[in-house]
């Protein structure tokens, strides 16, 4: 997967052509970004019950949307008080800014958390199915995670 700087490196002609020829898949949204995390590695966390409430447990694993997980964990590490509701990264960041936390904290936290996830912790199958669709040459996503890229590499 190639990331483009929109000012001078993005090939708009190719993008429009791919869109017109229907060889472009636009993946928008975070619903496909699901984690499978071992509960024994999470149960000692102060915010474990918030994680469970945001996902579901099946056997020894917690299944939770990546973006809810990131919001809850960011709050659990950097926030004070109860997790802002609804639990979204935006709400958590706004609440942390109100608590005078630095913006660098958010960027570094998100980058590290996503890069530290293993392929075993990520439910990559929906992304692998997208990657196997023949005839599509370009995929566009606005998600901050790299799960689609990982599916292509798998």
Coordinates of C-alpha atoms in Angstrom, one line a residue, residues 35 37 66 69-70 112-122 147 150:
X35 CA -9.3 -7.0 17.9
X37 CA -7.3 -10.0 22.9
X66 CA -10.1 -1.2 17.7
X69 CA -10.2 -0.2 22.6
X70 CA -7.9 2.7 21.8
X112 CA 2.5 2.9 19.3
X113 CA -0.6 1.0 20.2
X114 CA -1.5 0.2 16.5
X115 CA 2.1 -0.8 15.6
X116 CA 2.4 -3.0 18.7
X117 CA -0.6 -5.1 17.8
X118 CA 0.2 -8.5 16.3
X119 CA -1.6 -10.1 13.4
X120 CA -2.9 -12.7 15.8
X121 CA -4.6 -9.9 17.8
X122 CA -6.3 -8.4 14.7
X147 CA -5.0 -3.4 8.9
X150 CA -1.4 -5.9 6.7

